[in-house]
Short mmCIF file of C-alpha atoms in Angstrom, two decimals:
data_model
loop_
_atom_site.label_atom_id
_atom_site.label_comp_id
_atom_site.label_asym_id
_atom_site.label_seq_id
_atom_site.Cartn_x
_atom_site.Cartn_y
_atom_site.Cartn_z
CA MET P 1 -12.60 -1.23 42.41
CA SER P 2 -10.79 -1.48 39.08
CA VAL P 3 -10.68 -3.87 36.12
CA THR P 4 -7.56 -4.67 34.09
CA VAL P 5 -7.69 -6.16 30.59
CA ARG P 6 -4.73 -7.56 28.66
CA VAL P 7 -4.90 -7.25 24.88
CA PRO P 8 -2.44 -8.44 22.21
CA ALA P 9 -0.66 -6.96 19.22
CA LYS P 10 -1.18 -8.42 15.76
CA VAL P 11 0.79 -9.23 12.65
CA ASN P 12 -0.81 -9.53 9.22
CA VAL P 13 0.27 -12.79 7.60
CA GLN P 14 -1.67 -11.77 4.51
CA LEU P 15 -2.85 -8.28 3.64
CA ALA P 16 -4.56 -8.16 0.24
CA VAL P 17 -5.81 -4.67 -0.64
CA GLY P 18 -8.46 -3.81 -3.18
CA ALA P 19 -8.97 -0.56 -5.05
CA ALA P 20 -10.15 2.53 -3.21
CA ARG P 21 -13.92 2.57 -2.63
CA PRO P 22 -16.11 5.66 -3.06
CA ASP P 23 -16.00 6.17 0.72
CA GLY P 24 -12.19 6.27 0.64
CA PHE P 25 -11.72 2.91 2.32
CA HIS P 26 -10.34 -0.23 0.65
CA ASP P 27 -11.79 -3.72 0.69
CA LEU P 28 -9.34 -6.12 2.31
CA ALA P 29 -8.58 -9.77 2.75
CA ASN P 30 -6.68 -9.41 5.98
CA VAL P 31 -5.38 -12.52 7.75
CA PHE P 32 -4.63 -11.49 11.32
CA LEU P 33 -2.48 -13.38 13.82
CA ALA P 34 -2.38 -12.17 17.43
CA VAL P 35 1.07 -12.24 19.03
CA SER P 36 2.34 -12.16 22.60
CA LEU P 37 3.09 -8.46 22.94
CA TYR P 38 0.44 -6.90 25.17
CA ASP P 39 -0.98 -3.63 26.39
CA GLY P 40 -2.79 -3.55 29.72
CA ILE P 41 -5.80 -1.26 30.15
CA THR P 42 -7.06 -0.58 33.67
CA ALA P 43 -10.47 1.02 34.16
CA THR P 44 -11.17 2.71 37.51
CA PRO P 45 -14.29 4.65 38.53
CA ALA P 46 -13.88 8.44 38.34
CA ALA P 47 -16.05 11.22 39.66
CA ASP P 48 -14.73 13.86 37.29
CA GLY P 49 -15.50 12.42 33.85
CA LEU P 50 -13.26 10.54 31.44
CA ARG P 51 -9.49 10.62 31.85
CA VAL P 52 -6.70 8.70 30.03
CA THR P 53 -3.15 8.16 31.27
CA CYS P 54 -0.36 6.09 29.79
CA GLU P 55 3.00 4.63 30.76
CA GLY P 56 5.59 2.49 28.99
CA PRO P 57 7.80 2.69 25.89
CA ASP P 58 6.93 5.70 23.70
CA ALA P 59 4.04 6.63 26.00
CA ASP P 60 4.70 10.28 25.16
CA GLN P 61 3.46 9.55 21.62
CA VAL P 62 0.06 8.28 22.81
CA PRO P 63 -2.74 10.88 22.70
CA LEU P 64 -4.49 11.33 26.02
CA ASP P 65 -7.50 13.23 24.71
CA ARG P 66 -10.77 12.05 23.16
CA THR P 67 -8.97 10.98 19.96
CA ASN P 68 -7.53 7.98 21.81
CA LEU P 69 -9.45 4.85 20.82
CA ALA P 70 -9.63 3.79 24.46
CA ALA P 71 -11.49 7.00 25.31
CA ARG P 72 -13.74 6.63 22.28
CA ALA P 73 -14.54 3.05 23.28
CA ALA P 74 -15.60 4.14 26.78
CA GLU P 75 -17.77 6.91 25.34
CA ALA P 76 -19.41 4.56 22.82
CA LEU P 77 -20.27 1.96 25.45
CA ALA P 78 -21.56 4.61 27.87
CA ALA P 79 -23.74 6.19 25.17
CA ARG P 80 -25.23 2.84 24.23
CA TYR P 81 -26.23 2.15 27.84
CA GLY P 82 -27.33 5.68 28.74
CA ARG P 83 -24.68 6.52 31.31
CA GLU P 84 -21.86 9.01 31.69
CA PRO P 85 -18.34 7.79 30.76
CA ASP P 86 -16.95 8.55 34.20
CA VAL P 87 -13.81 6.43 34.18
CA HIS P 88 -10.06 6.68 34.48
CA LEU P 89 -8.38 4.56 31.79
CA HIS P 90 -4.72 3.78 32.38
CA ILE P 91 -2.77 2.20 29.52
CA ALA P 92 0.34 0.18 30.33
CA LYS P 93 1.97 0.28 26.89
CA ASP P 94 4.11 -2.54 25.55
CA ILE P 95 2.83 -2.83 21.96
CA PRO P 96 4.97 -0.61 19.69
CA VAL P 97 3.38 2.79 19.10
CA ALA P 98 2.52 3.69 15.48
CA GLY P 99 4.14 0.48 14.37
CA GLY P 100 1.53 -1.28 12.25
CA MET P 101 0.75 -3.76 15.05
CA ALA P 102 -2.67 -2.35 16.04
CA GLY P 103 -1.59 -0.91 19.38
CA GLY P 104 -4.23 1.82 19.31
CA SER P 105 -6.88 -0.67 18.23
CA ALA P 106 -5.82 -2.99 21.04
CA ASP P 107 -6.31 -0.18 23.54
CA GLY P 108 -9.79 0.50 22.16
CA ALA P 109 -10.81 -3.15 22.48
CA GLY P 110 -9.23 -3.44 25.91
CA ALA P 111 -10.95 -0.33 27.22
CA LEU P 112 -14.29 -1.50 25.86
CA LEU P 113 -14.03 -4.85 27.65
CA ALA P 114 -12.71 -3.23 30.85
CA CYS P 115 -15.54 -0.69 30.99
CA ASP P 116 -18.13 -3.37 30.26
CA ALA P 117 -16.84 -5.35 33.25
CA LEU P 118 -16.45 -2.28 35.49
CA TRP P 119 -19.93 -0.91 34.77
CA GLY P 120 -21.66 -4.29 34.65
CA THR P 121 -23.33 -3.43 31.38
CA GLY P 122 -23.45 -7.08 30.36
CA ALA P 123 -22.99 -6.34 26.67
CA SER P 124 -23.09 -9.39 24.43
CA ARG P 125 -20.10 -10.39 22.33
CA GLU P 126 -22.03 -9.27 19.25
CA GLU P 127 -22.66 -5.82 20.78
CA LEU P 128 -19.01 -5.43 21.71
CA LEU P 129 -17.91 -6.42 18.21
CA ASP P 130 -20.40 -3.97 16.73
CA ILE P 131 -18.91 -1.14 18.79
CA CYS P 132 -15.41 -2.30 17.87
CA ALA P 133 -16.28 -2.09 14.16
CA GLU P 134 -17.53 1.47 14.66
CA LEU P 135 -14.22 2.40 16.30
CA GLY P 136 -11.91 1.08 13.59
CA SER P 137 -11.10 -1.68 11.14
CA ASP P 138 -8.59 -3.53 13.36
CA VAL P 139 -10.44 -3.15 16.67
CA PRO P 140 -12.71 -6.22 16.35
CA PHE P 141 -9.72 -8.52 15.90
CA SER P 142 -8.03 -7.07 18.96
CA LEU P 143 -11.05 -8.22 20.95
CA VAL P 144 -11.15 -11.69 19.36
CA GLY P 145 -7.42 -12.56 19.08
CA GLY P 146 -6.12 -15.91 17.86
CA ALA P 147 -6.23 -15.86 14.08
CA ALA P 148 -8.95 -14.54 11.81
CA LEU P 149 -9.73 -13.46 8.28
CA GLY P 150 -10.97 -9.89 8.13
CA THR P 151 -13.00 -8.80 5.11
CA GLY P 152 -14.75 -5.55 4.22
CA ARG P 153 -12.48 -2.94 5.81
CA GLY P 154 -11.09 -5.82 7.87
CA GLU P 155 -13.81 -5.57 10.52
CA ARG P 156 -15.88 -8.59 9.41
CA LEU P 157 -14.15 -11.55 10.99
CA THR P 158 -14.05 -15.27 10.35
CA GLU P 159 -12.02 -17.01 13.04
CA LEU P 160 -9.32 -19.39 11.77
CA GLU P 161 -7.75 -22.55 13.09
CA VAL P 162 -4.10 -22.42 14.18
CA GLY P 163 -2.29 -25.75 14.51
CA GLY P 164 0.86 -24.67 16.34
CA ASP P 165 3.07 -21.83 17.55
CA PHE P 166 4.66 -19.34 15.18
CA HIS P 167 7.79 -17.52 16.40
CA TRP P 168 8.33 -13.91 15.36
CA VAL P 169 10.90 -11.16 15.63
CA PHE P 170 9.76 -7.54 15.29
CA ALA P 171 12.18 -4.73 14.46
CA LEU P 172 11.00 -1.28 15.52
CA ALA P 173 11.80 1.58 13.20
CA ALA P 174 13.34 4.91 14.16
CA ARG P 175 10.23 6.85 13.15
CA GLY P 176 6.57 6.20 12.49
CA LEU P 177 4.46 5.94 9.37
CA SER P 178 0.94 7.29 8.95
CA THR P 179 -1.52 4.58 7.92
CA PRO P 180 -3.58 7.01 5.77
CA ALA P 181 -0.35 8.15 4.08
CA VAL P 182 0.58 4.55 3.28
CA TYR P 183 -2.84 3.91 1.73
CA ARG P 184 -2.55 7.12 -0.31
CA GLU P 185 0.83 5.94 -1.57
CA PHE P 186 -0.70 2.54 -2.39
CA ASP P 187 -3.33 4.35 -4.49
CA ARG P 188 -0.64 6.44 -6.21
CA LEU P 189 1.46 3.40 -7.06
CA ALA P 190 -1.64 1.54 -8.28
CA GLU P 191 -2.84 4.35 -10.53
CA GLY P 192 -3.66 3.07 -14.01
CA ARG P 193 -3.57 -0.59 -12.99
CA ASP P 194 -6.46 -3.00 -12.52
CA ILE P 195 -6.55 -3.98 -8.84
CA PRO P 196 -8.04 -7.45 -8.31
CA GLU P 197 -10.63 -8.13 -5.65
CA PRO P 198 -8.82 -9.14 -2.46
CA VAL P 199 -9.25 -12.80 -1.51
CA ALA P 200 -7.69 -14.97 1.17
CA ASP P 201 -4.83 -17.17 0.00
CA GLN P 202 -5.66 -20.79 0.78
CA ALA P 203 -1.95 -21.51 1.20
CA VAL P 204 -1.85 -19.05 4.12
CA LEU P 205 -4.93 -20.57 5.74
CA ASP P 206 -3.58 -24.11 5.33
CA ALA P 207 -0.18 -23.19 6.78
CA LEU P 208 -1.85 -21.63 9.84
CA ALA P 209 -4.10 -24.64 10.33
CA LYS P 210 -1.13 -27.04 10.13
CA GLY P 211 1.19 -24.91 12.26
CA ASP P 212 3.69 -25.07 9.38
CA ALA P 213 6.10 -22.13 9.63
CA ALA P 214 8.01 -23.06 6.47
CA ALA P 215 4.81 -23.15 4.41
CA LEU P 216 3.59 -19.88 5.93
CA ALA P 217 6.92 -18.24 5.08
CA VAL P 218 6.39 -19.01 1.39
CA ALA P 219 2.82 -17.66 1.43
CA LEU P 220 3.22 -14.41 3.43
CA THR P 221 2.18 -11.27 1.48
CA ASN P 222 1.50 -7.63 2.22
CA ASP P 223 0.12 -5.45 -0.59
CA LEU P 224 0.98 -2.32 1.43
CA GLN P 225 4.69 -3.19 1.63
CA PRO P 226 5.70 -1.42 -1.63
CA ALA P 227 3.94 1.75 -0.45
CA ALA P 228 5.60 1.59 2.98
CA LEU P 229 9.02 1.07 1.38
CA SER P 230 8.39 3.94 -1.02
CA LEU P 231 7.75 6.29 1.91
CA TYR P 232 10.44 4.78 4.16
CA PRO P 233 13.16 3.18 1.97
CA GLU P 234 15.42 2.43 4.93
CA LEU P 235 13.06 -0.37 5.93
CA GLY P 236 14.56 -2.33 3.07
CA ASP P 237 17.87 -2.46 4.97
CA THR P 238 16.11 -3.91 8.01
CA LEU P 239 14.34 -6.53 5.92
CA ALA P 240 17.62 -7.52 4.30
CA ALA P 241 19.38 -7.78 7.68
CA GLY P 242 16.69 -10.09 9.04
CA ARG P 243 16.77 -12.33 5.98
CA ALA P 244 20.56 -12.54 6.19
CA ALA P 245 20.23 -13.50 9.88
CA GLY P 246 18.22 -16.60 8.93
CA ALA P 247 14.59 -15.52 9.02
CA LEU P 248 12.27 -17.81 7.09
CA ALA P 249 10.50 -14.73 5.77
CA ALA P 250 10.51 -10.97 6.25
CA LEU P 251 7.80 -8.39 5.61
CA VAL P 252 6.50 -5.03 6.71
CA SER P 253 3.86 -5.46 9.43
CA GLY P 254 0.58 -3.98 8.20
CA SER P 255 1.10 -0.37 7.14
CA GLY P 256 4.47 -0.34 8.91
CA PRO P 257 6.97 0.77 9.85
CA THR P 258 7.58 -2.26 12.11
CA THR P 259 9.13 -5.14 10.17
CA ALA P 260 8.28 -8.75 11.01
CA PHE P 261 10.48 -11.83 10.67
CA LEU P 262 9.20 -15.40 10.88
CA ALA P 263 11.57 -17.78 12.65
CA THR P 264 11.82 -21.55 12.81
CA ASP P 265 11.70 -21.74 16.62
CA ALA P 266 12.42 -19.76 19.80
CA LYS P 267 16.20 -20.14 19.54
CA SER P 268 16.22 -19.00 15.93
CA ALA P 269 14.08 -16.00 16.89
CA SER P 270 16.53 -15.09 19.64
CA ASP P 271 19.47 -15.37 17.23
CA ILE P 272 17.76 -13.22 14.59
CA ALA P 273 16.89 -10.63 17.23
CA GLY P 274 20.52 -10.43 18.29
CA VAL P 275 21.71 -9.85 14.74
CA LEU P 276 19.07 -7.19 14.13
CA ARG P 277 20.01 -5.36 17.34
CA ALA P 278 23.61 -5.22 16.19
CA SER P 279 22.76 -4.26 12.60
CA GLY P 280 22.08 -0.58 13.23
CA THR P 281 19.01 -0.76 10.99
CA CYS P 282 16.36 -0.43 13.76
CA ARG P 283 15.95 1.17 17.17
CA ASP P 284 14.74 -1.89 19.08
CA VAL P 285 13.82 -5.54 18.60
CA ARG P 286 11.12 -7.68 20.21
CA THR P 287 10.29 -11.39 20.01
CA ALA P 288 6.82 -12.89 20.31
CA VAL P 289 4.78 -16.03 19.67
CA GLY P 290 1.41 -16.41 17.98
CA ALA P 291 -1.39 -17.17 18.13
CA ALA P 292 -2.19 -15.26 21.33
CA SER P 293 -5.54 -14.92 23.06
CA GLY P 294 -7.63 -11.81 22.47
CA ALA P 295 -8.66 -9.21 25.04
CA THR P 296 -8.84 -10.90 28.45
CA VAL P 297 -10.02 -9.62 31.83
CA LEU P 298 -7.22 -10.20 34.35
CA ASP P 299 -8.96 -8.98 37.51
#
């Protein structure tokens, strides 16, 4: 017997970042949109403890030890229900690795749901979300999907209405960026300035609710983008190439280094992707549509 869960990537259509807190984290107003790039996590009973394997693009960059969020999710669920985490977790990777699209968080949420189904623990949605929040700031949204406003560290979610499809192009960078390093650079760049409390932009929420890509393009913001560009200036060339190709808007996805381009429709997304592939400013290009469903048991 095995259970497979499909879980989506995300793009941040607004990422407002507050000043560093005493615990080192930052308060956020993080508007998530799930998009149709997916990892698959298959949980299979194992007699020899917990094991993680991975296949797919850049699978060699995915840790297979207990630092993997999928492994940590299985251990957390097992501990809560007083059992051993005897399971083989296989990750079929399609979400870009270390790309600011919550691939690791997706794997944690997917493994949690897969193990819950495999072991028959019957955890409530609230319990699963509680474990997700313990695992990481982006993990709860990976479970929920759709669109949501994340506050606190991003783990406290308010689900949002989405009134239509949004078409995206994602350009994958030649190397990764460390999320902690990007936040440290944000703090360095913000030194000596008053950082306002992060709040959701009503224009972003309205554009999502109406399914209005043109309005969303005007409202998109990412407070981490200057820090990502400071650490990885070449991303500016990719952003410029996407804008020149006709993107409604261009921004760094989360902490980067993936760059995201909002398109008018599927044909426009395909055209922008073609130009970006030929631009020499990125190593690969993907297209996707949002909002996508959250973690879903397939079998």
